[in-house]
Amino acid sequence: MGIIEEKLESMGITIPAATTPKGNYVSFVRMGNTLHLSGHIPATSDGLIKGKLGANLTVEEGYNSAKICAINILATLKDELGTLDKVKQIVKIVGFVACTDDFEQQPSVINGASDFLVEVFGEKGNHARSAVGTNALPLGIATEVECIVEVDP
């Protein structure tokens, strides 16, 4: 078990098994030492976190949904790398928030992913970011997060 996996364990976080894509795409594309990860959804052992911010979900619930997306990103990284210790830098995340037209707190929601990644990786977790609101996401999910990561060879 790597140092990052031990840290996650001490945080009470269990990394689930990586999921397989449900469409005509791959979970990530590797270009040299950079992984471009597809959007990850808020899937838990209890099912998907569904809803719309500004309608039937609070900012706190959206924050948790984005955090779950980041946990699922770590599952894909661990599956590919063998250990999360090979993560050199979280370069960028793009977070999508299903929300009403008048909802303006997308950054606060996507902080769920950003805060988690910085907590786990420290300085290596600091990243560039976009937080985007949309009227709907696949399967009725609340958030989706994609990521670019630099890794050790």
PDB file of C-alpha atoms in Angstrom:
ATOM      1  CA  MET A   1       0.000   0.000   0.000  1.00  0.00           C
ATOM      2  CA  GLY A   2       1.351   3.395  -1.024  1.00  0.00           C
ATOM      3  CA  ILE A   3       1.650   6.531   1.077  1.00  0.00           C
ATOM      4  CA  ILE A   4      -1.396   8.144  -0.560  1.00  0.00           C
ATOM      5  CA  GLU A   5      -3.482   4.999  -0.081  1.00  0.00           C
ATOM      6  CA  GLU A   6      -2.478   4.978   3.609  1.00  0.00           C
ATOM      7  CA  LYS A   7      -3.487   8.628   3.899  1.00  0.00           C
ATOM      8  CA  LEU A   8      -6.864   7.878   2.326  1.00  0.00           C
ATOM      9  CA  GLU A   9      -7.364   4.997   4.736  1.00  0.00           C
ATOM     10  CA  SER A  10      -6.594   7.289   7.691  1.00  0.00           C
ATOM     11  CA  MET A  11      -9.195   9.727   6.276  1.00  0.00           C
ATOM     12  CA  GLY A  12     -11.771   6.930   6.227  1.00  0.00           C
ATOM     13  CA  ILE A  13     -11.925   6.950   2.413  1.00  0.00           C
ATOM     14  CA  THR A  14     -12.246   3.662   0.542  1.00  0.00           C
ATOM     15  CA  ILE A  15     -11.327   3.814  -3.127  1.00  0.00           C
ATOM     16  CA  PRO A  16     -13.868   1.772  -5.091  1.00  0.00           C
ATOM     17  CA  ALA A  17     -13.066  -0.420  -8.073  1.00  0.00           C
ATOM     18  CA  ALA A  18     -12.668   1.573 -11.271  1.00  0.00           C
ATOM     19  CA  THR A  19     -15.735   1.532 -13.477  1.00  0.00           C
ATOM     20  CA  THR A  20     -15.811   0.770 -17.172  1.00  0.00           C
ATOM     21  CA  PRO A  21     -17.181   3.249 -19.710  1.00  0.00           C
ATOM     22  CA  LYS A  22     -20.819   2.795 -20.675  1.00  0.00           C
ATOM     23  CA  GLY A  23     -20.411   4.265 -24.160  1.00  0.00           C
ATOM     24  CA  ASN A  24     -18.024   4.591 -27.073  1.00  0.00           C
ATOM     25  CA  TYR A  25     -15.140   6.161 -25.158  1.00  0.00           C
ATOM     26  CA  VAL A  26     -12.313   5.218 -22.788  1.00  0.00           C
ATOM     27  CA  SER A  27     -11.798   6.208 -19.145  1.00  0.00           C
ATOM     28  CA  PHE A  28      -8.600   8.068 -20.009  1.00  0.00           C
ATOM     29  CA  VAL A  29      -6.085   8.722 -22.759  1.00  0.00           C
ATOM     30  CA  ARG A  30      -2.407   8.637 -21.869  1.00  0.00           C
ATOM     31  CA  MET A  31      -0.051  10.990 -23.690  1.00  0.00           C
ATOM     32  CA  GLY A  32       3.465  10.503 -22.359  1.00  0.00           C
ATOM     33  CA  ASN A  33       3.302  11.222 -18.646  1.00  0.00           C
ATOM     34  CA  THR A  34      -0.082  12.918 -18.814  1.00  0.00           C
ATOM     35  CA  LEU A  35      -3.444  11.247 -18.317  1.00  0.00           C
ATOM     36  CA  HIS A  36      -6.553  12.955 -19.680  1.00  0.00           C
ATOM     37  CA  LEU A  37      -9.450  11.444 -17.740  1.00  0.00           C
ATOM     38  CA  SER A  38     -13.012  11.366 -19.000  1.00  0.00           C
ATOM     39  CA  GLY A  39     -15.788  12.792 -16.878  1.00  0.00           C
ATOM     40  CA  HIS A  40     -16.388  10.805 -13.698  1.00  0.00           C
ATOM     41  CA  ILE A  41     -19.801  10.669 -12.106  1.00  0.00           C
ATOM     42  CA  PRO A  42     -20.992  10.562  -8.474  1.00  0.00           C
ATOM     43  CA  ALA A  43     -21.533   6.806  -8.265  1.00  0.00           C
ATOM     44  CA  THR A  44     -21.568   5.251  -4.797  1.00  0.00           C
ATOM     45  CA  SER A  45     -22.345   1.777  -3.491  1.00  0.00           C
ATOM     46  CA  ASP A  46     -25.854   3.159  -2.807  1.00  0.00           C
ATOM     47  CA  GLY A  47     -26.324   4.370  -6.381  1.00  0.00           C
ATOM     48  CA  LEU A  48     -25.956   7.667  -8.206  1.00  0.00           C
ATOM     49  CA  ILE A  49     -26.234  11.085  -6.595  1.00  0.00           C
ATOM     50  CA  LYS A  50     -28.991  12.673  -8.667  1.00  0.00           C
ATOM     51  CA  GLY A  51     -30.659  16.038  -8.634  1.00  0.00           C
ATOM     52  CA  LYS A  52     -30.332  19.660  -9.572  1.00  0.00           C
ATOM     53  CA  LEU A  53     -28.681  22.429  -7.588  1.00  0.00           C
ATOM     54  CA  GLY A  54     -31.047  25.298  -6.953  1.00  0.00           C
ATOM     55  CA  ALA A  55     -34.047  22.958  -7.178  1.00  0.00           C
ATOM     56  CA  ASN A  56     -33.758  19.862  -4.997  1.00  0.00           C
ATOM     57  CA  LEU A  57     -30.121  19.772  -3.828  1.00  0.00           C
ATOM     58  CA  THR A  58     -28.240  22.060  -1.447  1.00  0.00           C
ATOM     59  CA  VAL A  59     -24.763  23.405  -2.070  1.00  0.00           C
ATOM     60  CA  GLU A  60     -23.503  20.986   0.613  1.00  0.00           C
ATOM     61  CA  GLU A  61     -25.078  18.014  -1.186  1.00  0.00           C
ATOM     62  CA  GLY A  62     -23.540  19.191  -4.459  1.00  0.00           C
ATOM     63  CA  TYR A  63     -20.159  19.592  -2.747  1.00  0.00           C
ATOM     64  CA  ASN A  64     -20.368  15.965  -1.571  1.00  0.00           C
ATOM     65  CA  SER A  65     -21.377  14.851  -5.065  1.00  0.00           C
ATOM     66  CA  ALA A  66     -18.278  16.529  -6.551  1.00  0.00           C
ATOM     67  CA  LYS A  67     -16.124  14.903  -3.870  1.00  0.00           C
ATOM     68  CA  ILE A  68     -17.510  11.484  -4.838  1.00  0.00           C
ATOM     69  CA  CYS A  69     -16.577  12.245  -8.463  1.00  0.00           C
ATOM     70  CA  ALA A  70     -13.001  12.939  -7.312  1.00  0.00           C
ATOM     71  CA  ILE A  71     -12.901   9.690  -5.332  1.00  0.00           C
ATOM     72  CA  ASN A  72     -13.960   7.863  -8.499  1.00  0.00           C
ATOM     73  CA  ILE A  73     -11.208   9.655 -10.428  1.00  0.00           C
ATOM     74  CA  LEU A  74      -8.738   8.218  -7.903  1.00  0.00           C
ATOM     75  CA  ALA A  75     -10.157   4.758  -8.606  1.00  0.00           C
ATOM     76  CA  THR A  76      -9.297   5.131 -12.296  1.00  0.00           C
ATOM     77  CA  LEU A  77      -5.837   6.483 -11.479  1.00  0.00           C
ATOM     78  CA  LYS A  78      -5.107   3.658  -9.038  1.00  0.00           C
ATOM     79  CA  ASP A  79      -6.289   1.081 -11.565  1.00  0.00           C
ATOM     80  CA  GLU A  80      -3.930   2.473 -14.227  1.00  0.00           C
ATOM     81  CA  LEU A  81      -0.932   3.361 -12.063  1.00  0.00           C
ATOM     82  CA  GLY A  82      -1.029   0.625  -9.422  1.00  0.00           C
ATOM     83  CA  THR A  83      -0.407   3.229  -6.707  1.00  0.00           C
ATOM     84  CA  LEU A  84      -1.519   6.814  -6.301  1.00  0.00           C
ATOM     85  CA  ASP A  85       2.030   7.667  -5.244  1.00  0.00           C
ATOM     86  CA  LYS A  86       2.784   7.962  -8.983  1.00  0.00           C
ATOM     87  CA  VAL A  87       0.604  11.080  -9.251  1.00  0.00           C
ATOM     88  CA  LYS A  88       3.030  13.924  -9.861  1.00  0.00           C
ATOM     89  CA  GLN A  89       0.496  16.763 -10.245  1.00  0.00           C
ATOM     90  CA  ILE A  90      -3.239  17.263 -10.618  1.00  0.00           C
ATOM     91  CA  VAL A  91      -3.028  19.678 -13.549  1.00  0.00           C
ATOM     92  CA  LYS A  92      -6.649  20.663 -14.180  1.00  0.00           C
ATOM     93  CA  ILE A  93     -10.190  19.665 -13.389  1.00  0.00           C
ATOM     94  CA  VAL A  94     -13.372  20.645 -15.155  1.00  0.00           C
ATOM     95  CA  GLY A  95     -16.519  20.302 -13.099  1.00  0.00           C
ATOM     96  CA  PHE A  96     -20.071  20.319 -14.398  1.00  0.00           C
ATOM     97  CA  VAL A  97     -23.018  21.113 -12.140  1.00  0.00           C
ATOM     98  CA  ALA A  98     -26.639  20.325 -13.015  1.00  0.00           C
ATOM     99  CA  CYS A  99     -28.469  23.432 -11.865  1.00  0.00           C
ATOM    100  CA  THR A 100     -31.301  25.851 -12.349  1.00  0.00           C
ATOM    101  CA  ASP A 101     -30.801  28.929 -14.515  1.00  0.00           C
ATOM    102  CA  ASP A 102     -30.513  31.220 -11.497  1.00  0.00           C
ATOM    103  CA  PHE A 103     -28.023  29.055  -9.533  1.00  0.00           C
ATOM    104  CA  GLU A 104     -24.662  30.873  -9.260  1.00  0.00           C
ATOM    105  CA  GLN A 105     -22.623  28.777  -6.816  1.00  0.00           C
ATOM    106  CA  GLN A 106     -21.027  26.287  -9.214  1.00  0.00           C
ATOM    107  CA  PRO A 107     -17.523  27.054  -7.849  1.00  0.00           C
ATOM    108  CA  SER A 108     -18.676  26.253  -4.303  1.00  0.00           C
ATOM    109  CA  VAL A 109     -20.034  22.910  -5.492  1.00  0.00           C
ATOM    110  CA  ILE A 110     -16.908  21.906  -7.439  1.00  0.00           C
ATOM    111  CA  ASN A 111     -14.826  22.850  -4.401  1.00  0.00           C
ATOM    112  CA  GLY A 112     -15.896  19.405  -3.179  1.00  0.00           C
ATOM    113  CA  ALA A 113     -13.539  17.857  -5.742  1.00  0.00           C
ATOM    114  CA  SER A 114     -10.847  20.541  -5.460  1.00  0.00           C
ATOM    115  CA  ASP A 115     -10.690  20.523  -1.667  1.00  0.00           C
ATOM    116  CA  PHE A 116     -10.528  16.729  -1.597  1.00  0.00           C
ATOM    117  CA  LEU A 117      -7.699  16.523  -4.139  1.00  0.00           C
ATOM    118  CA  VAL A 118      -5.651  19.142  -2.265  1.00  0.00           C
ATOM    119  CA  GLU A 119      -6.307  17.352   1.038  1.00  0.00           C
ATOM    120  CA  VAL A 120      -5.118  14.052  -0.434  1.00  0.00           C
ATOM    121  CA  PHE A 121      -2.142  15.237  -2.511  1.00  0.00           C
ATOM    122  CA  GLY A 122      -1.117  18.485  -0.815  1.00  0.00           C
ATOM    123  CA  GLU A 123       0.730  20.825  -3.199  1.00  0.00           C
ATOM    124  CA  LYS A 124       0.512  18.173  -5.933  1.00  0.00           C
ATOM    125  CA  GLY A 125      -3.260  18.515  -5.713  1.00  0.00           C
ATOM    126  CA  ASN A 126      -3.352  22.241  -6.573  1.00  0.00           C
ATOM    127  CA  HIS A 127      -4.791  22.612 -10.058  1.00  0.00           C
ATOM    128  CA  ALA A 128      -6.305  24.885 -12.653  1.00  0.00           C
ATOM    129  CA  ARG A 129     -10.084  24.566 -12.835  1.00  0.00           C
ATOM    130  CA  SER A 130     -13.333  25.397 -14.544  1.00  0.00           C
ATOM    131  CA  ALA A 131     -16.753  25.077 -12.888  1.00  0.00           C
ATOM    132  CA  VAL A 132     -19.639  25.058 -15.342  1.00  0.00           C
ATOM    133  CA  GLY A 133     -23.387  25.049 -14.800  1.00  0.00           C
ATOM    134  CA  THR A 134     -25.661  23.121 -17.129  1.00  0.00           C
ATOM    135  CA  ASN A 135     -29.372  22.401 -17.296  1.00  0.00           C
ATOM    136  CA  ALA A 136     -28.898  18.607 -17.251  1.00  0.00           C
ATOM    137  CA  LEU A 137     -26.244  15.906 -16.932  1.00  0.00           C
ATOM    138  CA  PRO A 138     -26.382  12.252 -18.032  1.00  0.00           C
ATOM    139  CA  LEU A 139     -28.557   9.922 -15.941  1.00  0.00           C
ATOM    140  CA  GLY A 140     -29.880  12.864 -13.941  1.00  0.00           C
ATOM    141  CA  ILE A 141     -26.624  13.135 -11.942  1.00  0.00           C
ATOM    142  CA  ALA A 142     -25.813  16.256  -9.945  1.00  0.00           C
ATOM    143  CA  THR A 143     -22.145  16.674 -10.919  1.00  0.00           C
ATOM    144  CA  GLU A 144     -19.501  15.351 -13.287  1.00  0.00           C
ATOM    145  CA  VAL A 145     -15.759  15.986 -13.038  1.00  0.00           C
ATOM    146  CA  GLU A 146     -12.991  15.389 -15.573  1.00  0.00           C
ATOM    147  CA  CYS A 147      -9.309  15.693 -14.859  1.00  0.00           C
ATOM    148  CA  ILE A 148      -5.825  16.038 -16.359  1.00  0.00           C
ATOM    149  CA  VAL A 149      -3.039  14.468 -14.309  1.00  0.00           C
ATOM    150  CA  GLU A 150       0.748  14.369 -14.697  1.00  0.00           C
ATOM    151  CA  VAL A 151       2.187  11.046 -13.523  1.00  0.00           C
ATOM    152  CA  ASP A 152       5.589   9.510 -12.961  1.00  0.00           C
ATOM    153  CA  PRO A 153       6.683   7.266 -15.837  1.00  0.00           C
TER     154      PRO A 153
END
